[in-house]
């Protein structure tokens, strides 16, 4: 008799849903504890994220960055690598975007600058991931330690470069000069408006389309190529991968390069799409939030899209909530976000054994 298996929808949908619901229940108790109505707060949060065109645009704008970093974590995790250096890789990827735009915005049209900026983001982000990847593959250094260290190195490097080399003359703020408009990634509301589609003014730009394309490419790469099979084999059983003749060091390095390149695309959205100049701290924690997005999305592109939209809704809806109910400060909103991360990450197995056991017993019976 074959061993009973848990239905796929239980692990990819039911358990994450229950974890999220538990996070929201605890969040409701926190809001109740400060004397506010959690139902009213939930209404403001949902309305702020999805209740009007501009809110939806902001939600998807935040989700764009989280898709990039979620995919970055997912690709590395499939190879058994816990890449928590997405913050630094995104930072350096933004440097690549900024250098391309600063060098070419006076002479090149948008259709030339965009692909070069995307390549710059990928190359710089991948390059920043290469050293930790090499140290892991060839020297046995733990990827978690090295990627954490490189986050701080990236931050210090960006401060040095912008303050001493790239800051606009006569300007106190540590920013580069503003790019010429032919180096601005078009906003989606401006693209869709002539077609009669009104989505409201928001920072949402073509980087969202790039994020969706990356999801398709990652899906195809991981599940429909030989290299993707090798990466997943390495992540499942490194010993079996070596016995199968897989060059584990090479696969490790390439996995991290792809992961770093994906994280670097945050710079396309933030530097080229929204800020239109090179500046400090534009990553805003997206690299770390991408870890939770990847875990909640079960390291699958479809799940990552849904989880990124959820976190984007928390970002945007949380702003609306803090505005409408002043006693719910931005810090309380961060607590809600933290509870979602806690229950979807650290406590994701809280219900797992019981639920899977229930379905296994049901299948046997």
XYZ file of C-alpha atoms in Angstrom:
365
model
C 0.000 0.000 0.000
C 1.431 3.394 -0.997
C 2.090 5.950 1.687
C -0.612 8.589 2.084
C 0.388 12.072 0.966
C -0.809 15.480 2.018
C -2.681 17.309 -0.775
C -0.585 20.045 -2.363
C -3.177 22.737 -1.695
C -2.884 22.110 2.042
C 0.808 23.050 2.203
C 0.766 25.829 -0.392
C -2.560 27.487 0.477
C -4.300 26.308 3.652
C -1.370 26.435 6.078
C -0.096 29.875 4.915
C -3.676 31.187 5.085
C -4.089 29.973 8.671
C -0.738 31.506 9.644
C -1.779 34.867 8.200
C -5.170 34.704 9.915
C -3.455 33.964 13.222
C -1.198 36.978 12.715
C -4.201 39.206 12.056
C -6.035 37.852 15.109
C -3.073 38.688 17.343
C -2.779 42.072 15.619
C -6.444 42.674 16.421
C -5.752 41.955 20.068
C -2.893 44.472 20.022
C -5.188 47.138 18.529
C -7.884 46.251 21.075
C -5.322 46.621 23.861
C -4.646 50.258 22.891
C -8.369 51.021 22.973
C -9.263 50.956 19.274
C -11.731 48.890 17.302
C -9.842 46.194 15.336
C -12.704 45.794 12.826
C -12.643 49.509 12.047
C -8.842 49.401 11.777
C -9.016 46.460 9.367
C -11.491 48.401 7.230
C -9.158 51.381 6.960
C -6.215 49.100 6.175
C -8.057 47.286 3.382
C -9.475 50.522 1.982
C -6.050 52.176 1.989
C -4.540 49.283 0.051
C -7.324 48.403 -2.389
C -10.176 50.901 -1.986
C -9.150 53.451 -4.618
C -6.953 53.607 -7.712
C -4.041 55.467 -6.176
C -3.941 53.103 -3.211
C -3.812 50.081 -5.510
C -0.968 51.712 -7.423
C 1.057 52.240 -4.258
C 0.348 48.677 -3.125
C 1.678 47.286 -6.393
C 4.639 49.667 -6.308
C 5.701 48.299 -2.924
C 4.971 44.772 -4.134
C 7.336 45.252 -7.081
C 10.378 45.562 -4.836
C 9.218 42.639 -2.718
C 8.781 40.426 -5.778
C 12.384 41.089 -6.778
C 13.811 40.363 -3.338
C 11.437 37.443 -2.768
C 12.583 35.826 -6.009
C 16.198 36.453 -5.026
C 15.741 34.615 -1.728
C 13.781 31.840 -3.459
C 16.417 31.050 -6.087
C 19.157 30.825 -3.465
C 16.970 28.809 -1.118
C 16.230 26.254 -3.819
C 19.965 25.556 -3.817
C 20.106 25.232 -0.036
C 21.511 28.763 0.373
C 20.026 31.272 2.807
C 20.840 34.538 1.053
C 20.003 37.311 3.485
C 22.204 39.766 1.627
C 19.413 41.009 -0.640
C 19.534 44.419 1.016
C 23.159 44.975 0.045
C 22.729 43.427 -3.406
C 19.756 45.710 -4.076
C 21.787 48.689 -2.878
C 24.691 47.948 -5.202
C 22.290 47.095 -8.033
C 20.891 50.600 -7.633
C 24.420 51.941 -7.953
C 24.684 50.177 -11.306
C 21.409 51.716 -12.466
C 22.440 55.163 -11.285
C 25.821 55.063 -13.004
C 24.225 54.059 -16.315
C 21.647 56.851 -16.100
C 24.194 59.493 -15.056
C 26.516 58.496 -17.881
C 23.969 58.269 -20.692
C 20.985 60.500 -19.909
C 22.420 63.451 -21.866
C 23.134 61.476 -25.013
C 20.951 58.359 -25.276
C 17.204 57.827 -25.680
C 15.071 55.894 -23.193
C 14.905 52.713 -25.267
C 18.705 52.467 -25.109
C 19.082 53.434 -21.449
C 16.420 51.034 -20.084
C 18.038 47.740 -21.190
C 21.487 48.996 -20.202
C 20.200 50.035 -16.772
C 18.575 46.622 -16.293
C 21.843 44.952 -17.249
C 23.726 47.294 -14.903
C 21.410 46.387 -12.008
C 21.833 42.664 -12.659
C 25.618 42.815 -13.100
C 26.240 44.962 -10.018
C 23.836 42.958 -7.851
C 25.297 39.658 -9.054
C 28.824 40.967 -8.608
C 28.093 41.852 -5.012
C 26.755 38.333 -4.425
C 29.738 36.685 -6.097
C 32.232 37.028 -3.232
C 29.971 35.395 -0.600
C 29.098 32.730 -3.190
C 32.755 32.012 -3.909
C 33.619 31.881 -0.221
C 30.767 29.429 0.384
C 31.543 27.224 -2.610
C 35.344 27.187 -2.489
C 36.285 28.035 1.098
C 33.349 26.764 3.148
C 32.445 30.133 4.656
C 28.828 30.240 5.786
C 26.646 32.169 3.351
C 24.550 33.713 6.138
C 27.543 35.306 7.833
C 29.147 36.640 4.667
C 25.930 38.064 3.211
C 25.131 39.830 6.490
C 28.612 41.361 6.472
C 28.238 42.470 2.868
C 25.006 44.316 3.680
C 26.952 46.613 5.991
C 29.854 46.924 3.572
C 27.443 47.916 0.799
C 25.893 50.581 3.011
C 29.273 52.077 3.895
C 30.450 51.923 0.288
C 27.367 53.768 -0.950
C 27.837 56.509 1.649
C 31.455 56.966 0.585
C 30.708 57.003 -3.152
C 27.723 59.339 -3.000
C 29.145 61.795 -0.467
C 32.623 61.993 -1.995
C 32.123 61.324 -5.700
C 28.523 61.360 -6.906
C 26.809 64.108 -4.888
C 25.669 67.085 -6.906
C 27.831 70.169 -6.347
C 26.258 72.832 -4.173
C 23.742 70.434 -2.687
C 23.610 69.513 0.992
C 21.534 66.367 0.553
C 23.610 63.254 -0.267
C 22.015 62.742 -3.676
C 23.322 62.717 -7.196
C 21.930 65.166 -9.711
C 18.445 64.409 -11.035
C 18.486 62.342 -14.225
C 17.228 63.835 -17.448
C 13.645 62.765 -18.227
C 14.770 60.440 -21.003
C 16.277 58.259 -18.233
C 13.027 58.039 -16.265
C 11.198 54.729 -16.373
C 7.621 55.534 -17.499
C 4.819 55.466 -14.947
C 2.040 53.020 -15.730
C -0.704 55.599 -15.216
C 0.860 57.736 -17.948
C 1.172 54.762 -20.300
C -2.393 53.549 -19.743
C -4.127 56.937 -19.684
C -4.042 57.453 -23.501
C -5.635 54.000 -23.832
C -8.570 55.127 -21.717
C -7.470 53.159 -18.652
C -7.297 55.321 -15.536
C -5.418 53.850 -12.551
C -4.655 57.014 -10.574
C -1.336 58.753 -9.998
C 1.150 56.586 -8.127
C 4.829 55.577 -8.316
C 3.868 52.324 -10.070
C 6.019 52.072 -13.194
C 7.268 49.614 -15.802
C 9.444 47.899 -13.205
C 6.261 46.065 -12.159
C 6.122 44.503 -15.622
C 9.801 43.583 -15.288
C 9.007 41.897 -11.949
C 6.279 39.777 -13.552
C 8.619 38.819 -16.393
C 11.222 37.778 -13.823
C 8.628 35.546 -12.154
C 7.993 33.730 -15.430
C 11.721 33.399 -16.154
C 12.498 32.090 -12.668
C 9.661 29.552 -12.943
C 10.974 28.357 -16.297
C 14.573 28.295 -15.080
C 13.939 26.344 -11.884
C 11.389 23.813 -13.116
C 12.025 23.471 -16.833
C 15.790 23.514 -17.321
C 18.586 21.114 -16.558
C 20.384 23.719 -14.473
C 17.255 24.318 -12.397
C 17.029 20.600 -11.694
C 20.666 20.600 -10.588
C 20.054 23.562 -8.273
C 16.998 21.922 -6.694
C 18.871 18.644 -6.314
C 21.699 20.472 -4.572
C 19.234 22.121 -2.207
C 17.459 18.852 -1.448
C 20.491 16.592 -0.958
C 24.029 17.929 -1.541
C 25.559 14.467 -1.131
C 23.287 12.957 -3.782
C 24.043 15.908 -6.054
C 27.785 15.255 -5.807
C 27.328 11.526 -6.455
C 25.215 12.394 -9.504
C 28.147 14.297 -10.971
C 26.800 17.792 -10.368
C 29.482 20.449 -9.931
C 28.058 21.734 -6.657
C 30.496 24.640 -6.336
C 29.639 25.925 -9.802
C 25.902 25.548 -9.251
C 26.211 27.326 -5.893
C 28.019 30.282 -7.428
C 25.606 30.610 -10.339
C 22.623 30.328 -8.015
C 23.908 33.203 -5.929
C 24.738 35.263 -9.012
C 21.152 34.942 -10.247
C 19.863 35.686 -6.756
C 21.990 38.829 -6.492
C 20.965 39.987 -9.962
C 17.279 39.669 -9.072
C 17.787 41.679 -5.892
C 19.631 44.314 -7.906
C 16.461 45.001 -9.912
C 15.094 46.874 -6.893
C 17.336 49.670 -8.123
C 15.473 49.789 -11.441
C 12.215 50.475 -9.624
C 13.561 52.875 -7.020
C 16.364 54.754 -8.784
C 15.146 54.850 -12.368
C 11.411 54.547 -11.771
C 10.694 56.735 -8.749
C 13.532 58.829 -7.318
C 15.308 59.653 -10.609
C 18.581 60.189 -8.783
C 21.075 58.093 -6.856
C 20.494 58.452 -3.113
C 21.083 56.738 0.201
C 18.834 54.177 1.912
C 16.465 53.681 -1.003
C 16.276 49.948 -0.259
C 14.218 50.667 2.896
C 14.411 47.110 4.230
C 13.022 45.404 1.129
C 15.898 42.922 1.132
C 14.953 41.647 4.575
C 11.206 41.699 3.930
C 11.848 39.596 0.828
C 12.849 36.721 3.116
C 9.371 36.660 4.630
C 7.784 37.055 1.198
C 9.703 34.065 -0.132
C 8.882 31.905 2.896
C 5.208 32.832 2.797
C 5.098 32.223 -0.950
C 6.649 28.761 -0.501
C 9.562 29.803 -2.746
C 7.329 29.657 -5.824
C 6.881 32.664 -8.145
C 3.079 32.609 -7.932
C 3.178 32.440 -4.152
C 5.785 35.205 -4.076
C 3.544 37.496 -6.144
C 0.629 36.939 -3.754
C 2.807 37.364 -0.654
C 4.396 40.522 -2.108
C 0.952 42.016 -2.743
C -0.017 41.178 0.843
C 3.044 42.957 2.217
C 2.530 45.833 -0.204
C -1.016 46.118 1.131
C 0.333 46.209 4.688
C 2.744 49.004 3.731
C 0.149 51.128 1.946
C -2.856 50.220 4.068
C -0.783 50.766 7.195
C -0.081 54.350 6.123
C -3.800 54.953 5.626
C -4.544 53.345 8.983
C -2.018 55.520 10.852
C -3.487 58.620 9.167
C -7.138 57.835 9.941
C -6.576 56.605 13.519
C -3.764 58.687 15.054
C -3.525 56.467 18.136
C -2.400 53.647 15.846
C 1.073 54.984 15.234
C 3.418 53.832 12.450
C 5.173 51.733 15.097
C 1.951 49.760 15.666
C 1.742 49.175 11.923
C 5.303 47.821 12.016
C 4.198 45.497 14.830
C 1.420 44.163 12.577
C 3.914 43.596 9.775
C 6.258 41.905 12.233
C 3.497 39.565 13.418
C 2.793 38.506 9.842
C 6.499 37.778 9.386
C 6.604 35.934 12.712
C 3.669 33.649 11.991
C 4.553 33.047 8.341
C 8.239 32.512 9.048
C 9.382 31.511 12.502
C 6.045 29.940 13.485
C 5.034 28.548 10.102
C 5.082 24.983 11.477
C 2.760 25.791 14.379
C -0.242 24.236 12.609
C 1.637 22.198 10.025
C 2.025 18.875 11.838
C -1.550 18.787 13.119
C -3.123 19.708 9.784
C -0.972 17.378 7.725
C -1.584 14.589 10.238
C -5.321 15.151 9.926
C -5.268 14.828 6.136
C -2.965 11.794 6.251
C -5.293 10.002 8.692
C -8.256 10.938 6.536
C -6.552 9.560 3.419
C -5.682 6.284 5.170
C -9.189 5.881 6.523
